[in-house]
């Protein structure tokens, strides 16, 4: 039977055989086309049929290389920059010859002084995305890479003489208040907003006047990290503070042109750094960047200090899985010496003296 399509859930599947001159040459198929429309599914069948007929007539074509796969991939400018040294190293290799171990081995070669987390983020992840994109489009081999384990991470940290995954210090209310006393109104409002809402710095600095709904105490934050754009509720005091800030038009550092008015006046997610260091020095407090001051501080404040259950806190901070912030953002604040001392604390002995009411009479 020639390839037919049928729908399973939201996706169309293909079943049957690819035929040539009235006889089957490839199959049987029972495979998802990964298309959510009938037209998309038929396009997949046409591509697959053409590929199998070409293989039947002229034989297998030369294997696609990593450089070929790059031409099929539509990555962001940041990803494209990360891929440049990778394609220079393995561009001529056939995709079928690239293994997970090979990609992991590029880390020490391309970035010898980086951590395994950096290797994974800037080498393994973009290279795997290119290879698996070619698999989706052309049926080339799929790749799965086992993450670096803790022994590999520790060994690399020892080689480079620098620990990775250093625990961040989250902000608390005292730090926030000290910061705000030394800060200008814009930066004071910015740090309070992130501490109250768990907004990321890029989301916060991107807020424009039209993103405020004063009557509902709602603020629109843009989509980020796989989460859609959303309206979040703030306290009335926070809304009043935002409304008191005259919007500023920051300058685009690359083009020199003025951008649209923004509530906090910053044009990029890094523009606050130098100013915050000055504020922290003036306030006599340790410098915290936006992430530990906002997102880390938010979750630790609610869960560790105020005892809010993790599910509620994660939902309020827009985490889809409460296990993630519990693992990364919840910082224990009990001193280790205090924990050890608990084992030496004498337990209160139960009172064994009977009260007159508990004594039995001789008649009983």
Coordinates of C-alpha atoms in Angstrom, one line a residue, residues 58-358:
X58 CA 21.4 6.0 -7.9
X59 CA 22.3 4.4 -4.6
X60 CA 23.2 6.1 -1.3
X61 CA 24.6 9.6 -1.7
X62 CA 27.8 10.6 0.1
X63 CA 27.2 11.1 3.8
X64 CA 26.3 14.6 4.9
X65 CA 29.0 16.4 6.9
X66 CA 28.7 18.7 9.9
X67 CA 29.2 21.6 7.5
X68 CA 26.3 20.4 5.4
X69 CA 24.2 20.3 8.6
X70 CA 25.2 23.8 9.5
X71 CA 23.6 25.0 6.2
X72 CA 20.3 23.5 7.3
X73 CA 20.3 25.1 10.7
X74 CA 18.7 28.5 11.5
X75 CA 20.4 29.5 14.7
X76 CA 20.5 32.8 16.6
X77 CA 23.5 35.1 16.1
X78 CA 24.8 34.0 19.5
X79 CA 24.6 30.3 18.5
X80 CA 26.2 31.0 15.2
X81 CA 29.2 32.6 17.0
X82 CA 29.5 29.5 19.2
X83 CA 29.4 27.2 16.1
X84 CA 32.3 28.9 14.3
X85 CA 35.2 27.1 16.2
X86 CA 33.2 23.9 16.2
X87 CA 32.8 23.8 12.4
X88 CA 36.4 24.7 11.9
X89 CA 37.3 21.6 14.0
X90 CA 34.8 19.0 12.8
X91 CA 33.2 20.6 9.7
X92 CA 34.4 17.9 7.3
X93 CA 33.4 14.9 9.4
X94 CA 30.3 12.9 8.3
X95 CA 27.5 13.2 10.7
X96 CA 27.4 9.4 11.3
X97 CA 31.0 9.6 12.6
X98 CA 30.3 12.2 15.2
X99 CA 29.7 10.7 18.6
X100 CA 28.7 12.1 22.0
X101 CA 32.2 11.4 23.3
X102 CA 33.7 13.3 20.4
X103 CA 31.6 16.4 21.1
X104 CA 32.5 16.3 24.8
X105 CA 36.1 15.9 23.9
X106 CA 36.0 19.2 22.0
X107 CA 35.7 21.1 25.3
X108 CA 39.3 20.6 26.5
X109 CA 40.6 21.4 23.0
X110 CA 38.5 24.5 22.3
X111 CA 38.1 26.0 25.8
X112 CA 40.8 24.4 28.0
X113 CA 40.2 26.9 30.9
X114 CA 36.4 26.7 30.9
X115 CA 34.2 24.7 33.2
X116 CA 32.3 21.6 32.1
X117 CA 29.1 23.6 32.4
X118 CA 30.5 26.0 29.8
X119 CA 31.6 23.2 27.5
X120 CA 28.1 21.8 27.7
X121 CA 26.4 25.1 27.1
X122 CA 28.7 26.5 24.4
X123 CA 29.9 23.4 22.5
X124 CA 27.9 20.2 23.1
X125 CA 24.4 21.9 23.1
X126 CA 24.8 23.9 19.9
X127 CA 26.6 21.1 18.0
X128 CA 23.9 18.6 19.1
X129 CA 21.2 21.0 17.9
X130 CA 22.8 21.2 14.5
X131 CA 23.1 17.4 14.1
X132 CA 19.5 16.7 15.4
X133 CA 18.1 19.4 13.2
X134 CA 19.6 17.6 10.2
X135 CA 18.1 14.4 11.5
X136 CA 14.6 16.0 11.5
X137 CA 15.0 17.4 8.0
X138 CA 17.1 14.8 6.1
X139 CA 16.9 11.6 8.2
X140 CA 20.6 11.7 9.1
X141 CA 21.8 10.0 12.3
X142 CA 20.4 11.3 15.6
X143 CA 22.8 12.1 18.4
X144 CA 22.3 11.9 22.2
X145 CA 25.1 13.0 24.5
X146 CA 25.5 11.9 28.1
X147 CA 26.1 15.0 30.3
X148 CA 29.4 15.5 32.1
X149 CA 29.3 13.8 35.5
X150 CA 30.5 15.3 38.8
X151 CA 33.8 13.5 38.6
X152 CA 34.6 15.1 35.2
X153 CA 33.5 18.5 36.6
X154 CA 35.7 18.2 39.7
X155 CA 38.7 17.0 37.6
X156 CA 38.3 20.0 35.3
X157 CA 37.9 22.4 38.2
X158 CA 41.2 21.1 39.6
X159 CA 43.0 21.5 36.3
X160 CA 41.9 25.1 35.9
X161 CA 42.4 25.9 39.6
X162 CA 38.9 27.4 39.9
X163 CA 35.7 25.9 41.3
X164 CA 32.5 26.0 39.2
X165 CA 29.0 26.1 40.4
X166 CA 29.9 28.5 43.3
X167 CA 26.8 28.9 45.5
X168 CA 25.4 32.3 45.1
X169 CA 24.4 34.4 48.1
X170 CA 20.7 35.4 47.8
X171 CA 19.4 38.8 48.8
X172 CA 17.4 39.2 52.0
X173 CA 15.1 42.1 53.1
X174 CA 18.0 43.8 55.0
X175 CA 20.2 43.8 51.9
X176 CA 17.4 45.1 49.8
X177 CA 16.6 47.9 52.2
X178 CA 20.3 48.9 52.5
X179 CA 20.7 48.9 48.7
X180 CA 17.6 51.0 48.3
X181 CA 18.7 53.6 50.8
X182 CA 21.9 54.2 48.8
X183 CA 20.3 53.9 45.4
X184 CA 18.5 56.3 43.1
X185 CA 14.7 55.8 42.6
X186 CA 15.2 53.8 39.3
X187 CA 17.6 51.2 40.7
X188 CA 15.8 51.0 44.0
X189 CA 12.5 50.2 42.2
X190 CA 14.3 47.8 39.9
X191 CA 15.8 45.7 42.7
X192 CA 12.5 45.7 44.6
X193 CA 10.6 44.6 41.5
X194 CA 12.9 41.7 40.9
X195 CA 12.9 40.6 44.6
X196 CA 9.1 40.8 44.7
X197 CA 8.3 39.1 41.4
X198 CA 11.4 36.8 40.5
X199 CA 11.6 38.6 37.2
X200 CA 14.8 38.1 35.3
X201 CA 16.9 41.2 34.6
X202 CA 16.2 41.1 30.9
X203 CA 12.5 41.0 31.5
X204 CA 12.6 43.8 34.0
X205 CA 14.7 46.3 32.0
X206 CA 12.5 45.6 28.9
X207 CA 9.3 46.8 30.6
X208 CA 7.7 49.8 28.8
X209 CA 5.0 52.2 30.1
X210 CA 2.3 50.3 28.1
X211 CA 3.3 47.2 30.1
X212 CA 1.7 48.6 33.2
X213 CA -2.0 48.1 34.2
X214 CA -2.3 50.3 37.3
X215 CA -6.0 49.6 37.9
X216 CA -5.2 45.9 38.2
X217 CA -1.7 46.1 39.7
X218 CA -0.4 44.0 36.8
X219 CA 2.9 44.2 34.8
X220 CA 3.5 42.5 31.5
X221 CA 6.8 40.6 31.3
X222 CA 8.1 39.3 28.0
X223 CA 8.6 35.6 27.1
X224 CA 11.9 34.1 28.2
X225 CA 13.5 30.7 29.0
X226 CA 10.6 28.7 27.4
X227 CA 7.9 30.6 29.2
X228 CA 5.3 32.7 27.3
X229 CA 4.7 36.4 27.8
X230 CA 2.5 36.9 30.9
X231 CA 0.9 39.5 33.1
X232 CA 2.1 39.3 36.7
X233 CA 0.5 40.9 39.8
X234 CA 2.5 43.2 42.0
X235 CA 1.8 44.9 45.3
X236 CA 0.0 48.3 45.2
X237 CA 3.1 49.8 46.7
X238 CA 5.2 48.4 43.9
X239 CA 2.9 49.7 41.3
X240 CA 2.9 53.2 42.9
X241 CA 6.7 53.1 42.8
X242 CA 6.8 52.2 39.1
X243 CA 4.3 54.9 38.2
X244 CA 6.5 57.5 40.0
X245 CA 9.4 56.8 37.6
X246 CA 9.4 59.1 34.5
X247 CA 10.1 56.7 31.6
X248 CA 13.6 57.1 30.0
X249 CA 14.7 56.5 26.4
X250 CA 18.0 54.6 26.6
X251 CA 20.5 54.6 23.8
X252 CA 21.3 51.5 21.8
X253 CA 25.0 50.9 22.3
X254 CA 25.5 49.4 18.9
X255 CA 23.6 51.8 16.7
X256 CA 23.7 54.9 18.9
X257 CA 19.9 55.5 18.3
X258 CA 17.4 56.2 21.1
X259 CA 15.2 53.3 22.0
X260 CA 11.6 53.3 23.1
X261 CA 10.9 54.7 26.6
X262 CA 11.5 52.1 29.3
X263 CA 10.3 52.2 32.9
X264 CA 13.7 51.5 34.5
X265 CA 15.7 53.4 31.9
X266 CA 18.2 50.6 30.9
X267 CA 18.6 49.5 27.3
X268 CA 20.3 46.2 28.0
X269 CA 20.5 43.4 30.6
X270 CA 24.1 44.3 31.5
X271 CA 23.8 48.1 31.8
X272 CA 23.0 48.0 35.5
X273 CA 26.2 46.3 36.6
X274 CA 28.6 49.2 37.1
X275 CA 25.9 51.3 38.7
X276 CA 25.0 48.6 41.2
X277 CA 28.6 48.1 42.2
X278 CA 28.8 51.7 43.1
X279 CA 25.6 51.6 45.1
X280 CA 26.7 48.5 47.0
X281 CA 30.0 50.1 47.8
X282 CA 28.2 53.2 49.0
X283 CA 25.8 51.2 51.1
X284 CA 28.6 49.1 52.7
X285 CA 27.0 45.8 51.5
X286 CA 28.5 43.0 49.4
X287 CA 27.8 43.3 45.7
X288 CA 25.1 41.0 44.3
X289 CA 24.2 40.8 40.7
X290 CA 20.6 40.9 39.5
X291 CA 20.0 37.1 39.6
X292 CA 20.9 36.4 43.2
X293 CA 19.4 39.7 44.3
X294 CA 16.1 39.0 42.5
X295 CA 15.3 35.4 41.5
X296 CA 17.4 33.6 44.1
X297 CA 16.3 36.1 46.8
X298 CA 12.7 35.7 45.9
X299 CA 12.6 31.9 46.3
X300 CA 14.8 31.7 49.4
X301 CA 12.8 34.5 51.1
X302 CA 9.5 32.7 50.5
X303 CA 10.5 29.0 51.1
X304 CA 13.3 29.2 53.6
X305 CA 12.6 32.3 55.6
X306 CA 8.8 32.5 55.4
X307 CA 7.9 28.8 55.1
X308 CA 5.8 29.1 51.9
X309 CA 5.4 25.7 50.3
X310 CA 7.7 25.2 47.3
X311 CA 4.8 24.5 44.8
X312 CA 3.2 27.8 45.6
X313 CA 6.5 29.7 45.5
X314 CA 7.4 28.1 42.2
X315 CA 4.1 29.0 40.6
X316 CA 4.4 32.6 41.8
X317 CA 8.0 32.8 40.4
X318 CA 6.8 31.2 37.1
X319 CA 8.8 28.0 37.4
X320 CA 7.1 25.0 35.7
X321 CA 8.8 22.5 38.0
X322 CA 9.1 23.2 41.7
X323 CA 12.0 20.7 41.9
X324 CA 14.2 23.1 39.8
X325 CA 14.1 26.1 42.2
X326 CA 14.4 23.8 45.2
X327 CA 17.6 22.4 43.7
X328 CA 19.1 25.6 42.5
X329 CA 17.5 28.6 44.1
X330 CA 16.6 27.6 47.7
X331 CA 19.6 28.5 49.9
X332 CA 19.9 26.9 53.3
X333 CA 20.5 29.6 56.0
X334 CA 21.1 27.5 59.1
X335 CA 24.7 27.6 60.2
X336 CA 26.5 24.2 60.0
X337 CA 27.8 24.6 63.6
X338 CA 24.2 25.1 64.8
X339 CA 23.2 21.9 63.0
X340 CA 26.0 19.9 64.7
X341 CA 25.2 21.4 68.1
X342 CA 21.7 19.9 67.9
X343 CA 23.2 16.5 68.3
X344 CA 24.7 17.6 71.7
X345 CA 21.6 19.3 73.1
X346 CA 20.2 17.5 76.1
X347 CA 16.6 16.3 75.5
X348 CA 14.0 17.3 78.0
X349 CA 13.4 14.3 80.2
X350 CA 9.7 13.4 80.7
X351 CA 8.4 14.1 84.2
X352 CA 8.1 10.7 85.9
X353 CA 6.7 12.0 89.2
X354 CA 3.1 11.1 89.5
X355 CA 0.6 13.7 90.5
X356 CA -1.9 12.9 93.2
X357 CA -4.6 12.3 90.7
X358 CA -2.5 9.7 88.9

